[in-house]
Amino acid sequence: MTIAVFGATGQLGRLTLAALRDRGVPADGIRALGRNQAVLDQLSEEGFDTFRIELDEPDTLRRPLAGVESVLLISASDVGRRVPQHRAAIQAALDAGVRRLVYTSAPGASTVPGISTEHRATEAFLADVGLPATVLRNNWYTENYRADFEQARTDGVILNSAGSGGIPSATRADYAEAAAAVLTTAGHEGAVYELAGDSAWTWDGFAAAAAEVLGSPVTYRPVSPDEQRRMLLDAGVPAQMAEAVLAMDANARDGLLEHTTGDLSRLLGRPATPLRDTLKSWA
């Protein structure tokens, strides 16, 4: 079995490569596709078959997929450009005769507004072309909230516009392990998995967990979206990224992320990593 991983040079991609190795897939049976040449060089030294690709240049996608049986398409990071990029990758897989494709989407992509729009379009394209596929709708990464934890450490206060909505986050390593499980076992074709932690935490709960881990008081203070936008821009966050953060917090505030299906822990064969455990690793 040969597996190609799009986005192999990113954080989730590298963790997925390690998870595949842990499941017994040899490095020479994995093709690592990405843009970061320095990381590709490191992966090559580790024994992976590496290819530098550009999703905006379809010609770079043909050779890496020749003879590949399974593909993991980790969603691209170029917000606003992902639909044509994903279509190019899917079409290349189809042309290469790939037997199945696994795509990392977003939570509730068929209904949740905002950042899920591009994922919804990608899922629709996958369904239209008829390539056997599995969709992994990854909820938010706990690592997304590292800056909030550091703010708690420094100021004892967490500020954002997410309000009281629940967030069932899990670690990147959890999602990577789940992707590796799907890629190396049968019976997942056509499935859409809503992957999330085993329970949703609120920002008051995050503050309480941070206080326990840090051994100092931490409070959560909700702010308006406009105030958060000003804070992000003043901190030097690019405007497009700031809007993405605001969209994520809006989804949480509206309660659109709270659902937990148990899909992640079932694929893992163990509980997802609890929030408190991740905070402890940061302390």
PDB file of C-alpha atoms in Angstrom:
ATOM      1  CA  MET A   1       0.000   0.000   0.000  1.00  0.00           C
ATOM      2  CA  THR A   2       1.288   3.449  -0.973  1.00  0.00           C
ATOM      3  CA  ILE A   3      -0.187   6.489   0.782  1.00  0.00           C
ATOM      4  CA  ALA A   4       0.290  10.086  -0.348  1.00  0.00           C
ATOM      5  CA  VAL A   5      -0.162  12.885   2.180  1.00  0.00           C
ATOM      6  CA  PHE A   6      -0.926  16.394   0.940  1.00  0.00           C
ATOM      7  CA  GLY A   7       0.212  18.991   3.462  1.00  0.00           C
ATOM      8  CA  ALA A   8       2.851  16.687   4.896  1.00  0.00           C
ATOM      9  CA  THR A   9       5.130  19.586   5.839  1.00  0.00           C
ATOM     10  CA  GLY A  10       2.535  21.200   8.124  1.00  0.00           C
ATOM     11  CA  GLN A  11       1.984  20.438  11.795  1.00  0.00           C
ATOM     12  CA  LEU A  12      -0.921  18.033  11.266  1.00  0.00           C
ATOM     13  CA  GLY A  13       0.833  16.451   8.303  1.00  0.00           C
ATOM     14  CA  ARG A  14       4.010  15.649  10.188  1.00  0.00           C
ATOM     15  CA  LEU A  15       2.050  14.170  13.070  1.00  0.00           C
ATOM     16  CA  THR A  16       0.091  12.031  10.605  1.00  0.00           C
ATOM     17  CA  LEU A  17       3.294  10.715   9.045  1.00  0.00           C
ATOM     18  CA  ALA A  18       4.463   9.679  12.522  1.00  0.00           C
ATOM     19  CA  ALA A  19       1.088   8.068  13.272  1.00  0.00           C
ATOM     20  CA  LEU A  20       1.242   6.080  10.037  1.00  0.00           C
ATOM     21  CA  ARG A  21       4.713   4.836  10.968  1.00  0.00           C
ATOM     22  CA  ASP A  22       3.377   3.863  14.403  1.00  0.00           C
ATOM     23  CA  ARG A  23       0.711   1.787  12.662  1.00  0.00           C
ATOM     24  CA  GLY A  24       3.365  -0.138  10.744  1.00  0.00           C
ATOM     25  CA  VAL A  25       3.412   1.697   7.430  1.00  0.00           C
ATOM     26  CA  PRO A  26       7.049   1.877   6.271  1.00  0.00           C
ATOM     27  CA  ALA A  27       8.438   5.289   5.425  1.00  0.00           C
ATOM     28  CA  ASP A  28       9.090   4.235   1.834  1.00  0.00           C
ATOM     29  CA  GLY A  29       5.387   3.437   1.507  1.00  0.00           C
ATOM     30  CA  ILE A  30       4.443   7.036   2.300  1.00  0.00           C
ATOM     31  CA  ARG A  31       4.776   9.949  -0.101  1.00  0.00           C
ATOM     32  CA  ALA A  32       5.109  13.285   1.661  1.00  0.00           C
ATOM     33  CA  LEU A  33       3.787  16.154  -0.478  1.00  0.00           C
ATOM     34  CA  GLY A  34       4.247  19.776   0.521  1.00  0.00           C
ATOM     35  CA  ARG A  35       5.690  23.199  -0.198  1.00  0.00           C
ATOM     36  CA  ASN A  36       8.274  23.663   2.544  1.00  0.00           C
ATOM     37  CA  GLN A  37      11.502  22.392   1.011  1.00  0.00           C
ATOM     38  CA  ALA A  38      13.446  22.523   4.276  1.00  0.00           C
ATOM     39  CA  VAL A  39      10.911  20.237   5.960  1.00  0.00           C
ATOM     40  CA  LEU A  40      10.784  17.988   2.905  1.00  0.00           C
ATOM     41  CA  ASP A  41      14.548  17.597   3.139  1.00  0.00           C
ATOM     42  CA  GLN A  42      14.211  16.537   6.791  1.00  0.00           C
ATOM     43  CA  LEU A  43      11.474  14.053   5.906  1.00  0.00           C
ATOM     44  CA  SER A  44      13.626  12.647   3.115  1.00  0.00           C
ATOM     45  CA  GLU A  45      16.386  12.002   5.641  1.00  0.00           C
ATOM     46  CA  GLU A  46      13.814  10.098   7.715  1.00  0.00           C
ATOM     47  CA  GLY A  47      13.165   7.799   4.751  1.00  0.00           C
ATOM     48  CA  PHE A  48       9.978   9.275   3.318  1.00  0.00           C
ATOM     49  CA  ASP A  49       9.508   9.669  -0.419  1.00  0.00           C
ATOM     50  CA  THR A  50       9.120  13.443  -0.762  1.00  0.00           C
ATOM     51  CA  PHE A  51       7.726  15.727  -3.461  1.00  0.00           C
ATOM     52  CA  ARG A  52       7.554  19.497  -3.574  1.00  0.00           C
ATOM     53  CA  ILE A  53       4.166  20.511  -4.950  1.00  0.00           C
ATOM     54  CA  GLU A  54       2.109  23.644  -5.551  1.00  0.00           C
ATOM     55  CA  LEU A  55      -1.655  23.202  -5.461  1.00  0.00           C
ATOM     56  CA  ASP A  56      -1.949  26.196  -7.789  1.00  0.00           C
ATOM     57  CA  GLU A  57       0.191  24.321 -10.340  1.00  0.00           C
ATOM     58  CA  PRO A  58      -1.629  21.075 -11.260  1.00  0.00           C
ATOM     59  CA  ASP A  59       1.340  19.832 -13.297  1.00  0.00           C
ATOM     60  CA  THR A  60       3.273  19.364 -10.028  1.00  0.00           C
ATOM     61  CA  LEU A  61       0.647  16.895  -8.760  1.00  0.00           C
ATOM     62  CA  ARG A  62       0.803  14.198 -11.401  1.00  0.00           C
ATOM     63  CA  ARG A  63       4.102  12.433 -10.711  1.00  0.00           C
ATOM     64  CA  PRO A  64       3.679  12.256  -6.898  1.00  0.00           C
ATOM     65  CA  LEU A  65       0.361  10.420  -7.286  1.00  0.00           C
ATOM     66  CA  ALA A  66       1.393   7.841  -9.877  1.00  0.00           C
ATOM     67  CA  GLY A  67       0.797   4.370  -8.438  1.00  0.00           C
ATOM     68  CA  VAL A  68      -0.665   5.699  -5.176  1.00  0.00           C
ATOM     69  CA  GLU A  69      -3.554   3.760  -3.648  1.00  0.00           C
ATOM     70  CA  SER A  70      -4.730   6.117  -0.900  1.00  0.00           C
ATOM     71  CA  VAL A  71      -4.494   9.889  -0.476  1.00  0.00           C
ATOM     72  CA  LEU A  72      -4.850  12.103   2.562  1.00  0.00           C
ATOM     73  CA  LEU A  73      -5.764  15.635   1.538  1.00  0.00           C
ATOM     74  CA  ILE A  74      -5.138  17.899   4.506  1.00  0.00           C
ATOM     75  CA  SER A  75      -7.059  21.063   3.776  1.00  0.00           C
ATOM     76  CA  ALA A  76      -4.905  23.900   2.477  1.00  0.00           C
ATOM     77  CA  SER A  77      -4.130  26.957   4.581  1.00  0.00           C
ATOM     78  CA  ASP A  78      -4.695  29.566   1.856  1.00  0.00           C
ATOM     79  CA  VAL A  79      -8.080  30.865   3.002  1.00  0.00           C
ATOM     80  CA  GLY A  80     -10.036  32.160   0.018  1.00  0.00           C
ATOM     81  CA  ARG A  81      -8.112  30.010  -2.465  1.00  0.00           C
ATOM     82  CA  ARG A  82      -8.748  26.551  -1.088  1.00  0.00           C
ATOM     83  CA  VAL A  83     -11.624  25.446  -3.310  1.00  0.00           C
ATOM     84  CA  PRO A  84      -9.661  25.469  -6.604  1.00  0.00           C
ATOM     85  CA  GLN A  85      -6.607  24.083  -4.811  1.00  0.00           C
ATOM     86  CA  HIS A  86      -8.574  21.193  -3.339  1.00  0.00           C
ATOM     87  CA  ARG A  87     -10.263  20.534  -6.665  1.00  0.00           C
ATOM     88  CA  ALA A  88      -6.871  20.334  -8.358  1.00  0.00           C
ATOM     89  CA  ALA A  89      -5.656  17.776  -5.821  1.00  0.00           C
ATOM     90  CA  ILE A  90      -8.833  15.698  -6.072  1.00  0.00           C
ATOM     91  CA  GLN A  91      -8.788  15.769  -9.877  1.00  0.00           C
ATOM     92  CA  ALA A  92      -5.140  14.703  -9.884  1.00  0.00           C
ATOM     93  CA  ALA A  93      -5.993  11.791  -7.593  1.00  0.00           C
ATOM     94  CA  LEU A  94      -8.877  10.812  -9.842  1.00  0.00           C
ATOM     95  CA  ASP A  95      -6.694  10.972 -12.953  1.00  0.00           C
ATOM     96  CA  ALA A  96      -4.014   8.866 -11.243  1.00  0.00           C
ATOM     97  CA  GLY A  97      -6.490   6.102 -10.419  1.00  0.00           C
ATOM     98  CA  VAL A  98      -6.247   6.549  -6.657  1.00  0.00           C
ATOM     99  CA  ARG A  99      -8.604   4.097  -4.952  1.00  0.00           C
ATOM    100  CA  ARG A 100      -9.705   6.323  -2.079  1.00  0.00           C
ATOM    101  CA  LEU A 101      -9.215   9.783  -0.680  1.00  0.00           C
ATOM    102  CA  VAL A 102      -9.466  11.059   2.894  1.00  0.00           C
ATOM    103  CA  TYR A 103     -10.163  14.765   3.344  1.00  0.00           C
ATOM    104  CA  THR A 104      -9.825  16.858   6.507  1.00  0.00           C
ATOM    105  CA  SER A 105     -12.816  19.165   6.614  1.00  0.00           C
ATOM    106  CA  ALA A 106     -14.341  21.419   9.297  1.00  0.00           C
ATOM    107  CA  PRO A 107     -16.962  20.736  11.984  1.00  0.00           C
ATOM    108  CA  GLY A 108     -20.523  20.760  10.675  1.00  0.00           C
ATOM    109  CA  ALA A 109     -19.273  21.775   7.233  1.00  0.00           C
ATOM    110  CA  SER A 110     -22.655  21.169   5.613  1.00  0.00           C
ATOM    111  CA  THR A 111     -24.436  23.666   7.877  1.00  0.00           C
ATOM    112  CA  VAL A 112     -22.005  25.842   9.857  1.00  0.00           C
ATOM    113  CA  PRO A 113     -21.408  29.248   8.198  1.00  0.00           C
ATOM    114  CA  GLY A 114     -18.207  31.224   7.851  1.00  0.00           C
ATOM    115  CA  ILE A 115     -14.946  29.307   7.666  1.00  0.00           C
ATOM    116  CA  SER A 116     -16.731  26.079   6.626  1.00  0.00           C
ATOM    117  CA  THR A 117     -17.835  27.468   3.250  1.00  0.00           C
ATOM    118  CA  GLU A 118     -14.745  26.291   1.399  1.00  0.00           C
ATOM    119  CA  HIS A 119     -14.903  22.890   3.067  1.00  0.00           C
ATOM    120  CA  ARG A 120     -18.566  22.516   2.090  1.00  0.00           C
ATOM    121  CA  ALA A 121     -17.675  23.239  -1.536  1.00  0.00           C
ATOM    122  CA  THR A 122     -14.830  20.721  -1.428  1.00  0.00           C
ATOM    123  CA  GLU A 123     -17.077  18.029   0.024  1.00  0.00           C
ATOM    124  CA  ALA A 124     -19.617  18.707  -2.732  1.00  0.00           C
ATOM    125  CA  PHE A 125     -16.937  18.379  -5.407  1.00  0.00           C
ATOM    126  CA  LEU A 126     -15.758  15.103  -3.902  1.00  0.00           C
ATOM    127  CA  ALA A 127     -19.294  13.749  -4.044  1.00  0.00           C
ATOM    128  CA  ASP A 128     -19.724  14.892  -7.656  1.00  0.00           C
ATOM    129  CA  VAL A 129     -16.573  13.228  -9.021  1.00  0.00           C
ATOM    130  CA  GLY A 130     -17.405   9.891  -7.418  1.00  0.00           C
ATOM    131  CA  LEU A 131     -13.978   9.116  -5.965  1.00  0.00           C
ATOM    132  CA  PRO A 132     -14.385   6.796  -2.945  1.00  0.00           C
ATOM    133  CA  ALA A 133     -13.798   9.146  -0.042  1.00  0.00           C
ATOM    134  CA  THR A 134     -13.902   9.607   3.694  1.00  0.00           C
ATOM    135  CA  VAL A 135     -14.470  13.034   5.230  1.00  0.00           C
ATOM    136  CA  LEU A 136     -12.906  13.867   8.584  1.00  0.00           C
ATOM    137  CA  ARG A 137     -14.628  16.952   9.960  1.00  0.00           C
ATOM    138  CA  ASN A 138     -12.036  17.955  12.505  1.00  0.00           C
ATOM    139  CA  ASN A 139     -13.281  20.212  15.281  1.00  0.00           C
ATOM    140  CA  TRP A 140     -10.880  22.860  16.571  1.00  0.00           C
ATOM    141  CA  TYR A 141      -7.377  22.019  17.704  1.00  0.00           C
ATOM    142  CA  THR A 142      -6.697  22.613  21.383  1.00  0.00           C
ATOM    143  CA  GLU A 143      -3.384  24.077  20.234  1.00  0.00           C
ATOM    144  CA  ASN A 144      -5.345  26.955  18.683  1.00  0.00           C
ATOM    145  CA  TYR A 145      -5.765  28.266  22.212  1.00  0.00           C
ATOM    146  CA  ARG A 146      -2.127  28.317  23.271  1.00  0.00           C
ATOM    147  CA  ALA A 147      -2.086  32.129  23.032  1.00  0.00           C
ATOM    148  CA  ASP A 148      -5.072  32.333  25.380  1.00  0.00           C
ATOM    149  CA  PHE A 149      -3.236  30.149  27.887  1.00  0.00           C
ATOM    150  CA  GLU A 150      -0.167  32.379  27.662  1.00  0.00           C
ATOM    151  CA  GLN A 151      -2.389  35.418  28.144  1.00  0.00           C
ATOM    152  CA  ALA A 152      -3.744  33.748  31.267  1.00  0.00           C
ATOM    153  CA  ARG A 153      -0.205  33.093  32.487  1.00  0.00           C
ATOM    154  CA  THR A 154       0.864  36.702  31.909  1.00  0.00           C
ATOM    155  CA  ASP A 155      -2.245  38.731  32.774  1.00  0.00           C
ATOM    156  CA  GLY A 156      -4.556  36.352  34.633  1.00  0.00           C
ATOM    157  CA  VAL A 157      -7.303  37.319  32.174  1.00  0.00           C
ATOM    158  CA  ILE A 158      -8.536  35.771  28.918  1.00  0.00           C
ATOM    159  CA  LEU A 159     -10.304  38.069  26.457  1.00  0.00           C
ATOM    160  CA  ASN A 160     -12.247  36.992  23.366  1.00  0.00           C
ATOM    161  CA  SER A 161     -15.706  37.133  21.809  1.00  0.00           C
ATOM    162  CA  ALA A 162     -16.558  33.406  22.012  1.00  0.00           C
ATOM    163  CA  GLY A 163     -18.883  33.883  24.981  1.00  0.00           C
ATOM    164  CA  SER A 164     -20.372  30.857  26.699  1.00  0.00           C
ATOM    165  CA  GLY A 165     -20.502  28.449  23.752  1.00  0.00           C
ATOM    166  CA  GLY A 166     -18.892  25.043  24.190  1.00  0.00           C
ATOM    167  CA  ILE A 167     -15.812  23.895  22.252  1.00  0.00           C
ATOM    168  CA  PRO A 168     -15.061  20.127  22.109  1.00  0.00           C
ATOM    169  CA  SER A 169     -11.478  20.550  20.965  1.00  0.00           C
ATOM    170  CA  ALA A 170      -8.870  17.818  20.680  1.00  0.00           C
ATOM    171  CA  THR A 171      -5.154  17.832  19.987  1.00  0.00           C
ATOM    172  CA  ARG A 172      -3.572  17.710  16.556  1.00  0.00           C
ATOM    173  CA  ALA A 173      -2.002  14.410  17.557  1.00  0.00           C
ATOM    174  CA  ASP A 174      -5.480  12.980  18.212  1.00  0.00           C
ATOM    175  CA  TYR A 175      -6.721  14.038  14.779  1.00  0.00           C
ATOM    176  CA  ALA A 176      -3.533  12.773  13.140  1.00  0.00           C
ATOM    177  CA  GLU A 177      -3.906   9.387  14.795  1.00  0.00           C
ATOM    178  CA  ALA A 178      -7.528   9.200  13.647  1.00  0.00           C
ATOM    179  CA  ALA A 179      -6.509   9.987  10.060  1.00  0.00           C
ATOM    180  CA  ALA A 180      -3.867   7.262  10.190  1.00  0.00           C
ATOM    181  CA  ALA A 181      -6.445   4.794  11.501  1.00  0.00           C
ATOM    182  CA  VAL A 182      -8.801   5.556   8.613  1.00  0.00           C
ATOM    183  CA  LEU A 183      -6.003   5.306   6.043  1.00  0.00           C
ATOM    184  CA  THR A 184      -4.826   1.916   7.296  1.00  0.00           C
ATOM    185  CA  THR A 185      -8.132   0.130   7.941  1.00  0.00           C
ATOM    186  CA  ALA A 186     -11.090  -0.810   5.765  1.00  0.00           C
ATOM    187  CA  GLY A 187     -14.737   0.132   5.945  1.00  0.00           C
ATOM    188  CA  HIS A 188     -14.561   3.930   5.925  1.00  0.00           C
ATOM    189  CA  GLU A 189     -15.511   4.703   2.326  1.00  0.00           C
ATOM    190  CA  GLY A 190     -18.419   7.115   2.137  1.00  0.00           C
ATOM    191  CA  ALA A 191     -18.257   7.963   5.835  1.00  0.00           C
ATOM    192  CA  VAL A 192     -18.406  11.504   7.184  1.00  0.00           C
ATOM    193  CA  TYR A 193     -16.914  11.574  10.678  1.00  0.00           C
ATOM    194  CA  GLU A 194     -17.569  14.510  12.990  1.00  0.00           C
ATOM    195  CA  LEU A 195     -14.364  14.375  15.000  1.00  0.00           C
ATOM    196  CA  ALA A 196     -14.198  16.200  18.325  1.00  0.00           C
ATOM    197  CA  GLY A 197     -13.120  15.818  21.909  1.00  0.00           C
ATOM    198  CA  ASP A 198     -15.270  13.744  24.231  1.00  0.00           C
ATOM    199  CA  SER A 199     -16.785  16.783  25.927  1.00  0.00           C
ATOM    200  CA  ALA A 200     -17.148  20.481  25.196  1.00  0.00           C
ATOM    201  CA  TRP A 201     -15.472  23.033  27.446  1.00  0.00           C
ATOM    202  CA  THR A 202     -16.518  26.641  27.942  1.00  0.00           C
ATOM    203  CA  TRP A 203     -14.198  29.609  28.377  1.00  0.00           C
ATOM    204  CA  ASP A 204     -15.089  29.803  32.053  1.00  0.00           C
ATOM    205  CA  GLY A 205     -14.035  26.154  32.246  1.00  0.00           C
ATOM    206  CA  PHE A 206     -10.842  26.891  30.319  1.00  0.00           C
ATOM    207  CA  ALA A 207     -10.028  29.700  32.756  1.00  0.00           C
ATOM    208  CA  ALA A 208     -10.658  27.415  35.732  1.00  0.00           C
ATOM    209  CA  ALA A 209      -8.441  24.684  34.268  1.00  0.00           C
ATOM    210  CA  ALA A 210      -5.706  27.213  33.497  1.00  0.00           C
ATOM    211  CA  ALA A 211      -5.882  28.574  37.048  1.00  0.00           C
ATOM    212  CA  GLU A 212      -5.511  25.065  38.448  1.00  0.00           C
ATOM    213  CA  VAL A 213      -2.538  24.278  36.221  1.00  0.00           C
ATOM    214  CA  LEU A 214      -0.803  27.637  36.730  1.00  0.00           C
ATOM    215  CA  GLY A 215      -1.563  27.877  40.417  1.00  0.00           C
ATOM    216  CA  SER A 216      -2.762  31.471  40.072  1.00  0.00           C
ATOM    217  CA  PRO A 217      -6.156  33.145  39.492  1.00  0.00           C
ATOM    218  CA  VAL A 218      -7.461  33.302  35.925  1.00  0.00           C
ATOM    219  CA  THR A 219     -10.718  34.895  34.793  1.00  0.00           C
ATOM    220  CA  TYR A 220     -12.487  34.969  31.441  1.00  0.00           C
ATOM    221  CA  ARG A 221     -13.930  38.268  30.205  1.00  0.00           C
ATOM    222  CA  PRO A 222     -15.964  38.207  27.007  1.00  0.00           C
ATOM    223  CA  VAL A 223     -15.559  41.163  24.654  1.00  0.00           C
ATOM    224  CA  SER A 224     -17.488  42.250  21.591  1.00  0.00           C
ATOM    225  CA  PRO A 225     -16.365  41.082  18.136  1.00  0.00           C
ATOM    226  CA  ASP A 226     -15.417  44.664  17.256  1.00  0.00           C
ATOM    227  CA  GLU A 227     -13.258  44.951  20.356  1.00  0.00           C
ATOM    228  CA  GLN A 228     -11.602  41.628  19.634  1.00  0.00           C
ATOM    229  CA  ARG A 229     -10.940  42.688  16.040  1.00  0.00           C
ATOM    230  CA  ARG A 230      -9.173  45.815  17.292  1.00  0.00           C
ATOM    231  CA  MET A 231      -7.145  43.748  19.750  1.00  0.00           C
ATOM    232  CA  LEU A 232      -6.048  41.302  17.049  1.00  0.00           C
ATOM    233  CA  LEU A 233      -5.123  43.986  14.543  1.00  0.00           C
ATOM    234  CA  ASP A 234      -3.255  45.992  17.184  1.00  0.00           C
ATOM    235  CA  ALA A 235      -1.290  42.829  17.993  1.00  0.00           C
ATOM    236  CA  GLY A 236      -0.189  42.583  14.362  1.00  0.00           C
ATOM    237  CA  VAL A 237      -2.467  39.727  13.286  1.00  0.00           C
ATOM    238  CA  PRO A 238      -3.126  39.954   9.513  1.00  0.00           C
ATOM    239  CA  ALA A 239      -6.645  41.145   8.707  1.00  0.00           C
ATOM    240  CA  GLN A 240      -7.678  37.917   6.957  1.00  0.00           C
ATOM    241  CA  MET A 241      -6.459  35.802   9.866  1.00  0.00           C
ATOM    242  CA  ALA A 242      -8.225  38.098  12.333  1.00  0.00           C
ATOM    243  CA  GLU A 243     -11.502  37.589  10.481  1.00  0.00           C
ATOM    244  CA  ALA A 244     -10.978  33.826  10.547  1.00  0.00           C
ATOM    245  CA  VAL A 245     -10.477  33.949  14.330  1.00  0.00           C
ATOM    246  CA  LEU A 246     -13.619  36.048  14.707  1.00  0.00           C
ATOM    247  CA  ALA A 247     -15.582  33.571  12.581  1.00  0.00           C
ATOM    248  CA  MET A 248     -14.386  30.687  14.747  1.00  0.00           C
ATOM    249  CA  ASP A 249     -15.384  32.539  17.915  1.00  0.00           C
ATOM    250  CA  ALA A 250     -18.750  33.443  16.397  1.00  0.00           C
ATOM    251  CA  ASN A 251     -19.424  29.775  15.688  1.00  0.00           C
ATOM    252  CA  ALA A 252     -18.527  28.923  19.281  1.00  0.00           C
ATOM    253  CA  ARG A 253     -20.618  31.797  20.658  1.00  0.00           C
ATOM    254  CA  ASP A 254     -23.635  30.584  18.674  1.00  0.00           C
ATOM    255  CA  GLY A 255     -23.253  27.049  20.018  1.00  0.00           C
ATOM    256  CA  LEU A 256     -22.495  25.573  16.594  1.00  0.00           C
ATOM    257  CA  LEU A 257     -19.425  23.606  17.714  1.00  0.00           C
ATOM    258  CA  GLU A 258     -20.747  21.947  20.846  1.00  0.00           C
ATOM    259  CA  HIS A 259     -21.760  18.592  19.395  1.00  0.00           C
ATOM    260  CA  THR A 260     -19.719  15.533  20.297  1.00  0.00           C
ATOM    261  CA  THR A 261     -20.395  12.282  18.451  1.00  0.00           C
ATOM    262  CA  GLY A 262     -17.760   9.990  19.919  1.00  0.00           C
ATOM    263  CA  ASP A 263     -16.381   9.405  16.407  1.00  0.00           C
ATOM    264  CA  LEU A 264     -12.885  10.507  17.366  1.00  0.00           C
ATOM    265  CA  SER A 265     -12.505   8.305  20.433  1.00  0.00           C
ATOM    266  CA  ARG A 266     -13.963   5.342  18.509  1.00  0.00           C
ATOM    267  CA  LEU A 267     -11.366   5.730  15.755  1.00  0.00           C
ATOM    268  CA  LEU A 268      -8.621   6.176  18.352  1.00  0.00           C
ATOM    269  CA  GLY A 269      -9.744   3.245  20.474  1.00  0.00           C
ATOM    270  CA  ARG A 270      -9.213   5.460  23.517  1.00  0.00           C
ATOM    271  CA  PRO A 271     -10.517   8.734  24.958  1.00  0.00           C
ATOM    272  CA  ALA A 272      -9.496  11.943  23.223  1.00  0.00           C
ATOM    273  CA  THR A 273      -6.902  14.007  25.076  1.00  0.00           C
ATOM    274  CA  PRO A 274      -8.630  16.122  27.759  1.00  0.00           C
ATOM    275  CA  LEU A 275      -8.144  19.885  27.795  1.00  0.00           C
ATOM    276  CA  ARG A 276      -6.494  19.850  31.231  1.00  0.00           C
ATOM    277  CA  ASP A 277      -3.834  17.381  30.055  1.00  0.00           C
ATOM    278  CA  THR A 278      -2.866  19.688  27.199  1.00  0.00           C
ATOM    279  CA  LEU A 279      -2.731  22.719  29.471  1.00  0.00           C
ATOM    280  CA  LYS A 280      -0.456  20.802  31.837  1.00  0.00           C
ATOM    281  CA  SER A 281       1.917  20.069  28.960  1.00  0.00           C
ATOM    282  CA  TRP A 282       2.158  23.824  28.311  1.00  0.00           C
ATOM    283  CA  ALA A 283       2.794  24.795  31.912  1.00  0.00           C
TER     284      ALA A 283
END
